[in-house]
Coordinates of C-alpha atoms in Angstrom, one line a residue:
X1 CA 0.0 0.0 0.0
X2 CA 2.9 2.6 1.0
X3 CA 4.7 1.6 -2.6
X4 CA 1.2 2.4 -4.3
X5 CA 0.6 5.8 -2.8
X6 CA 4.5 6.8 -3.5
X7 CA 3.9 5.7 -7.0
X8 CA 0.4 6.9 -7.5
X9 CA 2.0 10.5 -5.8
X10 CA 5.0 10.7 -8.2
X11 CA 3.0 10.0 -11.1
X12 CA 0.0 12.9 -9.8
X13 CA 2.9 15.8 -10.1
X14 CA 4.5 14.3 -13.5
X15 CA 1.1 15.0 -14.3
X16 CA 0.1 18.2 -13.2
X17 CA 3.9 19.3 -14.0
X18 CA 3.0 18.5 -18.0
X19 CA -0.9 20.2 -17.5
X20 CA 1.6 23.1 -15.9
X21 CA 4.1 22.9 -19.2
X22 CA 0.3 23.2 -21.5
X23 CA -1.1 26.1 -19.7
X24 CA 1.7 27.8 -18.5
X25 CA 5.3 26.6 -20.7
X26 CA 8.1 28.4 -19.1
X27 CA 6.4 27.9 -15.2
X28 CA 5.5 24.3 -15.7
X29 CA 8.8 23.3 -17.7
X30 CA 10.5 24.9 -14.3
X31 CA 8.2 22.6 -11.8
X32 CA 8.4 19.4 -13.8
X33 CA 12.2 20.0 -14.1
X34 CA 12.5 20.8 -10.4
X35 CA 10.6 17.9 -9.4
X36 CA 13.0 15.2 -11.4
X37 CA 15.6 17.0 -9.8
X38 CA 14.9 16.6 -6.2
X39 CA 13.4 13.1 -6.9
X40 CA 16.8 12.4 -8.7
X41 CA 18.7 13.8 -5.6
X42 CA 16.6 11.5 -3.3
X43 CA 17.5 8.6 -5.1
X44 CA 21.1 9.5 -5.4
X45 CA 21.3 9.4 -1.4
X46 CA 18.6 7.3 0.1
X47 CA 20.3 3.9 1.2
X48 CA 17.7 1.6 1.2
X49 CA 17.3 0.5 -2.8
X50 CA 20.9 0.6 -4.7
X51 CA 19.1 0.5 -8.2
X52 CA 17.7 3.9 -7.2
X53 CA 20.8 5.1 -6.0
X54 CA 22.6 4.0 -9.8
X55 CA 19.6 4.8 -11.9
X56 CA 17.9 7.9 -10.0
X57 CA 14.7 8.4 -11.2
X58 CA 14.1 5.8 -13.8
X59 CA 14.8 3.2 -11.3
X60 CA 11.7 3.9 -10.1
X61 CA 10.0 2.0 -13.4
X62 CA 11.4 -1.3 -12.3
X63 CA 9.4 -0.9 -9.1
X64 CA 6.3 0.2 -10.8
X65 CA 6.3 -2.4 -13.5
X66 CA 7.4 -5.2 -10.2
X67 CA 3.9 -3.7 -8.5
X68 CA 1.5 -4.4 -11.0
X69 CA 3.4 -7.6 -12.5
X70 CA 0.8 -9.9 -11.3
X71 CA -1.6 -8.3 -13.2
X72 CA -0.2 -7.2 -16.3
X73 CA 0.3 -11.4 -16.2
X74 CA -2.9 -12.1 -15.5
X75 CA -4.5 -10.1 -18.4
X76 CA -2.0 -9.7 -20.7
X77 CA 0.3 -13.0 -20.6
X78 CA -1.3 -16.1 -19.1
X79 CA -3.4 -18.2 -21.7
X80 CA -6.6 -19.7 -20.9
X81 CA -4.9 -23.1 -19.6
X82 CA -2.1 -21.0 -17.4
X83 CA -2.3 -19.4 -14.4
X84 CA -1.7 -20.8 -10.9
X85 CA -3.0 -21.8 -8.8
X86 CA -6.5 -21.5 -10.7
X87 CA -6.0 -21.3 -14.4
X88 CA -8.1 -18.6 -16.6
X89 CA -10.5 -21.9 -17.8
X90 CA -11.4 -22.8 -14.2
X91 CA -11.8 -19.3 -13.5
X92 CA -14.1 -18.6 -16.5
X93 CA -16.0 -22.0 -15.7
X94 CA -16.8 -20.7 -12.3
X95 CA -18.0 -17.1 -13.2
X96 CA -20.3 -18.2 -16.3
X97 CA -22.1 -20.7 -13.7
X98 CA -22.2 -18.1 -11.0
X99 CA -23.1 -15.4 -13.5
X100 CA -26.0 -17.8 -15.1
X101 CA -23.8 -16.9 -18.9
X102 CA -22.8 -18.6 -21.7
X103 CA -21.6 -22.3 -20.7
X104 CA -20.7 -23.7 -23.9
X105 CA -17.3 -23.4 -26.1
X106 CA -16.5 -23.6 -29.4
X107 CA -13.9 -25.2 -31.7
X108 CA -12.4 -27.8 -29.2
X109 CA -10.9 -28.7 -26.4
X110 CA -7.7 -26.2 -25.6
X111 CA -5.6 -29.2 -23.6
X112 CA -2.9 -31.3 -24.7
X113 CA -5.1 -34.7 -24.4
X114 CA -2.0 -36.7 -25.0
X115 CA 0.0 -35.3 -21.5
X116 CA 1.0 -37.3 -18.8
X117 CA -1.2 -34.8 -17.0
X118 CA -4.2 -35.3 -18.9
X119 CA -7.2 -37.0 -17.2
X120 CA -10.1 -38.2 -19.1
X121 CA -13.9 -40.5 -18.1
X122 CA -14.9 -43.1 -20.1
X123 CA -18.9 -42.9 -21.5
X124 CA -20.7 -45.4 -23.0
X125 CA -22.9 -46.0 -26.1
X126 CA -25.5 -46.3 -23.5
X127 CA -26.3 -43.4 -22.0
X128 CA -28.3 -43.6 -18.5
X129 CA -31.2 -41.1 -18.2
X130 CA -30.1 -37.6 -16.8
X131 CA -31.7 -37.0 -13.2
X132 CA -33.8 -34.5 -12.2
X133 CA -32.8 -33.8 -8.7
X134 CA -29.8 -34.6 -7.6
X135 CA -28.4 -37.1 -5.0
X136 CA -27.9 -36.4 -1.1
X137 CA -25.5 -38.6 0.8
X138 CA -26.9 -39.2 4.6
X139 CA -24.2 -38.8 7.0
X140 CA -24.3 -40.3 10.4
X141 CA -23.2 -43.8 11.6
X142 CA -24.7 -45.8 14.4
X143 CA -23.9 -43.8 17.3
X144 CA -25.2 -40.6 15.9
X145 CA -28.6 -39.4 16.5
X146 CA -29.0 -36.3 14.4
X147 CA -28.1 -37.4 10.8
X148 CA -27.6 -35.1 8.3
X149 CA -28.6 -35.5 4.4
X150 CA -25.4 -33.3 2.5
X151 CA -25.7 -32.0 -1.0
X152 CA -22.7 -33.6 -3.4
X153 CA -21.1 -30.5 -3.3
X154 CA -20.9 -27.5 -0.1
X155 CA -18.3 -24.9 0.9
X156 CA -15.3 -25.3 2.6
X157 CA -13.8 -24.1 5.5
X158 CA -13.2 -20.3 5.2
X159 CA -12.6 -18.5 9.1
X160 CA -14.6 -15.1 9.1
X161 CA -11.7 -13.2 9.3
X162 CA -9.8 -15.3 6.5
X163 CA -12.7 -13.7 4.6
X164 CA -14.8 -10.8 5.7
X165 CA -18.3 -10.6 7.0
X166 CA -20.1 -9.6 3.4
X167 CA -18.4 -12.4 2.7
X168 CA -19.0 -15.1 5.3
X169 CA -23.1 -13.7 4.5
X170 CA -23.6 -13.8 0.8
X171 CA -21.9 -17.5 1.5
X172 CA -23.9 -18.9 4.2
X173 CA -27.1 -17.0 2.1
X174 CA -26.8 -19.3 -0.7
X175 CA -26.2 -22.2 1.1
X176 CA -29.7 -21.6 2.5
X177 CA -31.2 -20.9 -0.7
X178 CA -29.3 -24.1 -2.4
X179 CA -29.7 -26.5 0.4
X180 CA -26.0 -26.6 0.9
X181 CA -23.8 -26.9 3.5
X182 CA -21.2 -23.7 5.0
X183 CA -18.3 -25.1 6.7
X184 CA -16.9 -22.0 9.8
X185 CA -13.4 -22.9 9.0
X186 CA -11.7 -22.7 12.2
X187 CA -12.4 -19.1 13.5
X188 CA -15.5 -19.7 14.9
X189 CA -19.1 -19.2 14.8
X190 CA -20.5 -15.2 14.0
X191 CA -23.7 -13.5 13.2
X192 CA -22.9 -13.4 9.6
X193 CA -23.0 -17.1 9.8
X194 CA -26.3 -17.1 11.1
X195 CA -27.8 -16.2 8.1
X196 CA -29.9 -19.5 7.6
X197 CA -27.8 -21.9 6.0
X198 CA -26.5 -24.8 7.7
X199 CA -23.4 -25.0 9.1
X200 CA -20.5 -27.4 9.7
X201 CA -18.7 -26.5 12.8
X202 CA -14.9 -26.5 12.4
X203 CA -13.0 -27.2 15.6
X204 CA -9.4 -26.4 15.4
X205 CA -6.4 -26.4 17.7
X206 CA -6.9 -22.7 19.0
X207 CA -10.9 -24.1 20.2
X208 CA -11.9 -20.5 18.4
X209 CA -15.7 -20.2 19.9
X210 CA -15.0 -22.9 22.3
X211 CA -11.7 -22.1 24.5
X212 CA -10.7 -21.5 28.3
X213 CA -8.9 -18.0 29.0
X214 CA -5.6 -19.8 28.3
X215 CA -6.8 -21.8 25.1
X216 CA -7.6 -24.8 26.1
X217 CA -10.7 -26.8 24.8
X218 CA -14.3 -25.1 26.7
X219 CA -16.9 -28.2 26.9
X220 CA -19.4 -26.1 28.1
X221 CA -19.0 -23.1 25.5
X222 CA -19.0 -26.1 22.7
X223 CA -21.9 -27.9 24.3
X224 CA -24.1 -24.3 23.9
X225 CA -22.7 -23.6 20.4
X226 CA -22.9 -27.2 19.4
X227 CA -26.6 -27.3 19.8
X228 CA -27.6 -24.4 18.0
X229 CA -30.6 -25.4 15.5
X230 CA -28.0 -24.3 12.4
X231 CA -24.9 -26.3 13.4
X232 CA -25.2 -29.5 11.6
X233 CA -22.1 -31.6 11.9
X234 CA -18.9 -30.9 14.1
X235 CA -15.1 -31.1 12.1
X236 CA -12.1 -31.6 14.2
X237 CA -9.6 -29.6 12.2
X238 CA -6.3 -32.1 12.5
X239 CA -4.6 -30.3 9.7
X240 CA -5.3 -28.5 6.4
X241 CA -3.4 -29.4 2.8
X242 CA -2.0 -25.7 2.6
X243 CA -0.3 -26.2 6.0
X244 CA -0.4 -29.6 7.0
X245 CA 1.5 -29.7 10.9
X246 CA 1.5 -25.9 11.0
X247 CA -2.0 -24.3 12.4
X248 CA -4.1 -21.4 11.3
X249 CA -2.3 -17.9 10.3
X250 CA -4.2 -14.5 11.0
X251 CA -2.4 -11.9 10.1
X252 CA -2.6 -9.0 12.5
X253 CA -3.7 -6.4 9.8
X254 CA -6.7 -8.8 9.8
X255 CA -7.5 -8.9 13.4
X256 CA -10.1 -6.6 14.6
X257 CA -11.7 -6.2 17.6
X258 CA -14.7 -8.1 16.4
X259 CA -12.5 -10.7 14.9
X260 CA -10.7 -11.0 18.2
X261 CA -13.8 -11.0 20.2
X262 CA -15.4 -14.2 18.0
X263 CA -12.3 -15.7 18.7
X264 CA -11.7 -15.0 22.3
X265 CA -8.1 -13.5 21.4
X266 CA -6.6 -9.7 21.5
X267 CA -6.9 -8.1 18.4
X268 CA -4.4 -6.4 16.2
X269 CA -2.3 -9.5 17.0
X270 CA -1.2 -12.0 14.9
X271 CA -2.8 -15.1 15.8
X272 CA -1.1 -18.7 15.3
X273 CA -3.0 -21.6 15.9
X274 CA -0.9 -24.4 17.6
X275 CA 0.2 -27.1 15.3
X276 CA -1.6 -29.9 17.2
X277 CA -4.2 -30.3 19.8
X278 CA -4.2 -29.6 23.4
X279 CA -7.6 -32.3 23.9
X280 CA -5.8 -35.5 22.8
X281 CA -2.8 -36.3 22.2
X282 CA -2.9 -39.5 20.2
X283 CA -5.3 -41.9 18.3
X284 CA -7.6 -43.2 20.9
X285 CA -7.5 -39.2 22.0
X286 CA -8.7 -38.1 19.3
X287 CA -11.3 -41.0 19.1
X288 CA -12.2 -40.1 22.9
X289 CA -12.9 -36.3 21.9
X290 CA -15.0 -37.6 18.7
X291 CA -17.4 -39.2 21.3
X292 CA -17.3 -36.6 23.5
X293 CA -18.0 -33.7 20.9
X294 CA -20.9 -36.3 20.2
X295 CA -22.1 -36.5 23.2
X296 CA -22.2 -33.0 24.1
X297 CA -23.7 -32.0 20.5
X298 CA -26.9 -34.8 21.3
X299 CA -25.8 -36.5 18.5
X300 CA -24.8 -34.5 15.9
X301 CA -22.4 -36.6 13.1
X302 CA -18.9 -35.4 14.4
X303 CA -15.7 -36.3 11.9
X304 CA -12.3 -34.8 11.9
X305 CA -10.4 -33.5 9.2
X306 CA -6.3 -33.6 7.6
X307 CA -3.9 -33.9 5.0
X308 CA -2.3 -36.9 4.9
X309 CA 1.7 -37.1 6.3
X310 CA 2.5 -40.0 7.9
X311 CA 0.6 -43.3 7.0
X312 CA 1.0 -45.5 9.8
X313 CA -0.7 -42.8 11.5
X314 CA -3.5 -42.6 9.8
X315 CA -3.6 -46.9 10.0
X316 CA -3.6 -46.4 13.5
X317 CA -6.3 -44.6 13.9
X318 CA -8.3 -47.0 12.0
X319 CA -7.0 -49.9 14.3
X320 CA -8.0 -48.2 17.5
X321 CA -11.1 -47.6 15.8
X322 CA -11.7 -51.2 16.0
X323 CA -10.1 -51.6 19.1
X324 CA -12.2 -49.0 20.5
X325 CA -15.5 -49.2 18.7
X326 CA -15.4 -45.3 18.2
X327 CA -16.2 -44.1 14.7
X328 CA -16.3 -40.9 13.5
X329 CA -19.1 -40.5 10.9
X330 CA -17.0 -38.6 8.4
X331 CA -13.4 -37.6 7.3
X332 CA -12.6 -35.0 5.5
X333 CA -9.6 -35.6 3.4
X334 CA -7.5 -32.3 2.4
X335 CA -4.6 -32.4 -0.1
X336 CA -1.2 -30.5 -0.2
X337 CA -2.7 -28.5 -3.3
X338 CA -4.9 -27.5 -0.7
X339 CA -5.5 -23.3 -0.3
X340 CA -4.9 -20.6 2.3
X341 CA -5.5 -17.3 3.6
X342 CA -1.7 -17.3 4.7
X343 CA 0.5 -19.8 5.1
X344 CA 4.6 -20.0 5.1
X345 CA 5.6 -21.4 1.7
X346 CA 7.4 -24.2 2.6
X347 CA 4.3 -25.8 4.1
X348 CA 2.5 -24.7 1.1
X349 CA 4.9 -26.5 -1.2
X350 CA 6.5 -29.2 0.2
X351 CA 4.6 -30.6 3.0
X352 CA 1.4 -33.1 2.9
X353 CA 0.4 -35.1 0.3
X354 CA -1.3 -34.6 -2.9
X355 CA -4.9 -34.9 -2.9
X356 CA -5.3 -38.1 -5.4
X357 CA -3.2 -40.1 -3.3
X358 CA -4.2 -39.1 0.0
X359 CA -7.8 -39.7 -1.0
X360 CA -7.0 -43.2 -2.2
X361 CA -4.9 -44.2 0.2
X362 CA -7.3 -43.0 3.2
X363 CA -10.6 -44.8 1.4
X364 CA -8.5 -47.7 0.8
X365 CA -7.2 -47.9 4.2
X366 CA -11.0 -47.5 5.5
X367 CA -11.8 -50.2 3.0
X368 CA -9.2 -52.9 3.9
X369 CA -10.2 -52.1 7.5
X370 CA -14.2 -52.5 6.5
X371 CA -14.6 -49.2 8.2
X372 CA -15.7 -47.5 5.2
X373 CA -19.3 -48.5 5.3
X374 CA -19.7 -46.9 8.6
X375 CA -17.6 -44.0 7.7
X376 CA -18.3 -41.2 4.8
X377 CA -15.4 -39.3 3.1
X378 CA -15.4 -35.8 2.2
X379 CA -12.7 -34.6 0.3
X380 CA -11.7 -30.9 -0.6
X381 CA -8.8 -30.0 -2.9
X382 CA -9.6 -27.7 -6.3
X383 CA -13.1 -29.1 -6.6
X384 CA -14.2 -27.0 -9.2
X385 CA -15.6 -28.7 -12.5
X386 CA -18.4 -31.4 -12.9
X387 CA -15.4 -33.5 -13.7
X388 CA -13.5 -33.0 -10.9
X389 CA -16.4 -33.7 -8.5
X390 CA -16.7 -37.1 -10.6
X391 CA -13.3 -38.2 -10.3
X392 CA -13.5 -37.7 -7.1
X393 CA -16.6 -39.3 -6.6
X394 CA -15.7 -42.4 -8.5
X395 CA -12.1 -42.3 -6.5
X396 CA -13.9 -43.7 -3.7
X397 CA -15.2 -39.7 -2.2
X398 CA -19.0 -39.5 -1.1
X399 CA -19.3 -35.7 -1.1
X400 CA -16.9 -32.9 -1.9
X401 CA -16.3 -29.4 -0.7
X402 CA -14.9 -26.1 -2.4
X403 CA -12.8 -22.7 -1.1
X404 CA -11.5 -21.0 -3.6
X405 CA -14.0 -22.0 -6.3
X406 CA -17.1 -20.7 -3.9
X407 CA -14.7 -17.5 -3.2
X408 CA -14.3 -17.3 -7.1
X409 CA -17.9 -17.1 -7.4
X410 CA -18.2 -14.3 -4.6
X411 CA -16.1 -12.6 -7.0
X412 CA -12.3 -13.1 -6.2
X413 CA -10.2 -12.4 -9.2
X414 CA -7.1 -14.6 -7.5
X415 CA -5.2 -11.1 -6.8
X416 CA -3.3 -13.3 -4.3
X417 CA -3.7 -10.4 -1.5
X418 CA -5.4 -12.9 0.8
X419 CA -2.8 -12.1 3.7
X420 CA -2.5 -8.2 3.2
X421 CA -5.7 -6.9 4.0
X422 CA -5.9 -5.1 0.7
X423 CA -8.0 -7.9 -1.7
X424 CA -9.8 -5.7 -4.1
X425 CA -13.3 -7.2 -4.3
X426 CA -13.7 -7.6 -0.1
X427 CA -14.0 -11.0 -0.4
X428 CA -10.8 -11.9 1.9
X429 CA -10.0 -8.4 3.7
X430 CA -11.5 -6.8 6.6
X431 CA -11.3 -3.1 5.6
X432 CA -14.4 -1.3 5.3
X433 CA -13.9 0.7 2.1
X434 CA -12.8 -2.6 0.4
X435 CA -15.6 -4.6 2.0
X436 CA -18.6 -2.3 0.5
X437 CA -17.6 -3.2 -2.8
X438 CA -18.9 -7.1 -2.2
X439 CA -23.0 -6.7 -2.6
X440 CA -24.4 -9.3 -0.6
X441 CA -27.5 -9.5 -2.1
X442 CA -26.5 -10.0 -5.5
X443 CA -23.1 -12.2 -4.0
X444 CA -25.1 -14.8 -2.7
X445 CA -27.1 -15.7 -5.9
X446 CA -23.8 -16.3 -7.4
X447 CA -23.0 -18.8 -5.0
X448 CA -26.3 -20.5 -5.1
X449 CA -25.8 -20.2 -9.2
X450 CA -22.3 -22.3 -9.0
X451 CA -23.3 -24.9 -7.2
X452 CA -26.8 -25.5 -9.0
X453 CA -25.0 -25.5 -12.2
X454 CA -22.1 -27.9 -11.1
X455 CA -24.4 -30.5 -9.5
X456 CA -26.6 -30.0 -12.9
X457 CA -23.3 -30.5 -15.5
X458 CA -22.2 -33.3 -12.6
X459 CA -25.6 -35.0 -13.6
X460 CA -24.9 -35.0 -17.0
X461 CA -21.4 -36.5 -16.9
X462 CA -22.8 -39.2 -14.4
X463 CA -25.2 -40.0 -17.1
X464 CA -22.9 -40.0 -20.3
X465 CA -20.7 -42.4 -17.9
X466 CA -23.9 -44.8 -18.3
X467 CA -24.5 -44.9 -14.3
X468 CA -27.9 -44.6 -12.6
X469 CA -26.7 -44.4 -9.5
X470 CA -23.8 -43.1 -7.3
X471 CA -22.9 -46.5 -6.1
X472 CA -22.2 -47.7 -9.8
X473 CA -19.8 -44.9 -9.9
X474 CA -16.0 -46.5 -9.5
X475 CA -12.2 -45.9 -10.5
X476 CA -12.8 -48.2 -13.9
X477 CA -14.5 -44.9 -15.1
X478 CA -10.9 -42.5 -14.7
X479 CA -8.1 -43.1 -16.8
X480 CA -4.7 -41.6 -16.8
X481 CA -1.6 -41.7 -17.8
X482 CA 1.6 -43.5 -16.4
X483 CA 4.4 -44.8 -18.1
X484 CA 3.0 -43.7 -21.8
X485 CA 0.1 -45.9 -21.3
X486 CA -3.2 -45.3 -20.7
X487 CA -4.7 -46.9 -17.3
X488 CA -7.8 -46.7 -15.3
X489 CA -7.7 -45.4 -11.9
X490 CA -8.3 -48.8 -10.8
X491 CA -5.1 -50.3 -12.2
X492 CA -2.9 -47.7 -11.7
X493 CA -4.0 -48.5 -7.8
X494 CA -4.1 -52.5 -8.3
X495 CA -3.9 -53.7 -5.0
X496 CA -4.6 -51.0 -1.6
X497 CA -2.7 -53.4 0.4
X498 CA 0.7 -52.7 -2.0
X499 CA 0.2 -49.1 -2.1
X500 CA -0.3 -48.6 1.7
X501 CA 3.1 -50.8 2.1
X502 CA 1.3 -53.3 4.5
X503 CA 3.6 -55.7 5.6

């Protein structure tokens, strides 16, 4: 922001000096040559940028051209198949649903079908007839009292705070309006929540909502919270793809005194969520606090939520499951793809792993284990095509979430200004001026629109793939590549008990 108004200043009296030179030649020619001088003088002895100090005055084009880099990129540069982490065709596939406009292309597919990153469904001769509503998936195993019937495809968890409160409403509105569900994210429960949709509670390792005075996990704040009419399911937040083994990041620009006081923290602070839990401490902990949440919520379906790291941990759990006889009536599977408001960018790139084979190796694990029956999977990493809710569907998935395609339908235009406090169309910044700009009345019909049109282009790929059902949907149905040879996703993974190394 401080590079912005010294720009945005040098370039105002550059251009009043040349209005000067117009109306007034010999006075203006005087100011704008007056002006270089003592901005060349500055240059030549500030200390804190040497190409200033060698190239006074043009120097400063290398920092104006660095400032608005990302978007000369973005419009000018990047095709249609680049951009990261989103490319332009997700993008544009998101804002024609949300936008109810044009949804078909012409001429041809613009990918390179013969890449080893290419991914393709097979369809048959056959066709099934297209549905008219589509599928729920009821989530609640035997201990749960309160089941809960989930749309194929909700939002994921985004803090209020990561994202501001026009936001957090125009989300939670269209969840109402399409029947959806609104994961909290980790920051808590707020009024712009409450909005009418139903909500997944996300309980992370700061107990945001839910914690003592020193941050330790509240059962009596939880137990109030938890049975609110709204709150649907309870998440355990273990870890997140974009940070696996790190905890939440709220920058401090972020924190504001209403932000803090959702969160029982002080505000202007930066707050760090710890990496693990306080509650538990291993596998039959975490099991223990999945019954107790249960308990406390009357029932409600109460999973947990992580990226896959370590294996053996993750076959633990599922052993003490048995052992123990506690379940948890979902998992939510993240992937190192996974996105963030803020994160350090080692976590973001080289921690976790990647959402295909987490998500095959934790339902194969469940499968070998016969827990998956009792157990449904959500998954949650760039969801945001028919296809990719398909794949992930026929991967072994039962529902899927999206983030960033729901905050691409708010609006975002992937600025990647999520951690400054300065996002441009208020959807991940808490500043009021920036804020105003997001319209939640006409926000929230864009959301509703995205994920009506996804489930309704989902319906048609499921039946071009000649399946009636869900449960005729399997890994036969994926190919991709490996080895210059074309394989289904079911013989790339022959055998669960190789690929988890089971001994």
């Amino acid at each position: 922001m401080k590079q912005a108004i010294r720009f945005t200043t040098i370039v105002l009296v550059i251009f009043v000096a040349i209005i000067g030179i117009i109306l007034w030649p010999l006075a203006g020619l005087i100011m704008l040559v007056a002006s270089l001088v003592l901005l060349g003088l500055y240059d030549l002895f500030q200390a804190k940028h040497s190409i200033l100090r060698n190239f006074p005055v043009i120097g400063h084009m290398r920092y104006l051209l660095e400032m608005i880099g990302p978007e000369l990129h973005q419009y000018f540069v990047e095709s249609d198949t680049d951009g990261k982490p989103i490319n332009k065709n997700h993008r544009n596939y998101i804002y024609e649903r949300a936008k109810e406009q044009n949804q078909t292309r012409p001429f041809g597919t613009q990918l390179d079908v013969y890449d080893d990153n290419y991914k393709w469904m097979q369809h048959s001769i056959y066709p099934a007839k297209k549905m008219d509503t589509p599928p729920r998936v009821i989530i609640g195993g035997k201990d749960c009292q309160q089941p809960y019937s989930a749309s194929l495809f909700n939002i994921s968890a985004m803090s209020f705070g990561a994202l501001s409160k026009n936001a957090i409403q125009a989300l939670n509105l269209g969840a109402k309006a399409g029947d959806f569900f609104h994961d909290t994210g980790e920051g808590g429960i707020s009024e712009y929540h409450l909005q009418g949709g139903d909500l997944v509670w996300e309980i992370g390792t700061g107990y945001f909502g839910c914690r003592t005075e020193n941050g330790c996990f509240d059962a009596e704040k939880f137990k109030q919270k938890a049975n609110w009419e709204q709150v649907k399911m309870i998440e355990i937040k273990l870890s997140q793809g974009a940070k696996p083994g790190h905890g939440g990041v709220l920058p401090a620009a972020k924190n504001n005194q209403e932000i803090a006081e959702i969160r029982g923290v002080q505000p202007h602070t930066d707050v760090l969520s710890p990496p693990g839990h306080s509650a538990f401490s291993d596998a039959e902990g975490l099991l223990q606090f999945v019954e107790q949440l249960r308990v406390l919520s009357n029932g409600k379906p109460v999973g947990f939520k992580l990226a896959i790291g370590s294996k053996q941990e993750f076959i633990e759990i599922c052993e003490k499951m048995l052992e123990t006889g506690i379940k948890p009536d979902f998992i939510t599977v993240d992937g190192a793809e996974g996105g963030t408001g803020a994160a350090p960018i080692d976590f973001s790139n080289y921690v976790g792993m990647p959402w295909e084979d987490a998500l095959i190796f934790a339902v194969d694990t469940l499968n070998t284990y016969k827990l998956k029956k009792d157990i449904k999977v959500i998954t949650a990493t760039k969801i945001f095509t028919a296809f990719d809710l398909f794949k992930a569907l026929c991967i072994g998935a039962d529902v899927c979430n999206s983030a960033r395609g729901m905050m691409l339908a708010l609006g975002c235009v992937q600025s990647l200004k999520c951690n400054t406090n300065e996002c441009p169309t208020g959807v991940t910044t808490n500043n009021p001026t920036l804020v105003r700009g997001l319209v939640v009345a006409e926000k929230w019909k864009r959301v509703r629109n995205y994920h009506q049109h996804m489930l309704d282009d989902f319906l048609a790929l499921l039946a071009a793939s000649g399946c009636h059902s869900l449960d005729e949907m399997n890994r036969n149905l994926i190919y991709r590549k490996v080895d210059k040879q074309w394989h289904s996703y079911a013989e790339v993974v022959k055998n669960s008990a190789d690929f988890m190394n089971f001994n």
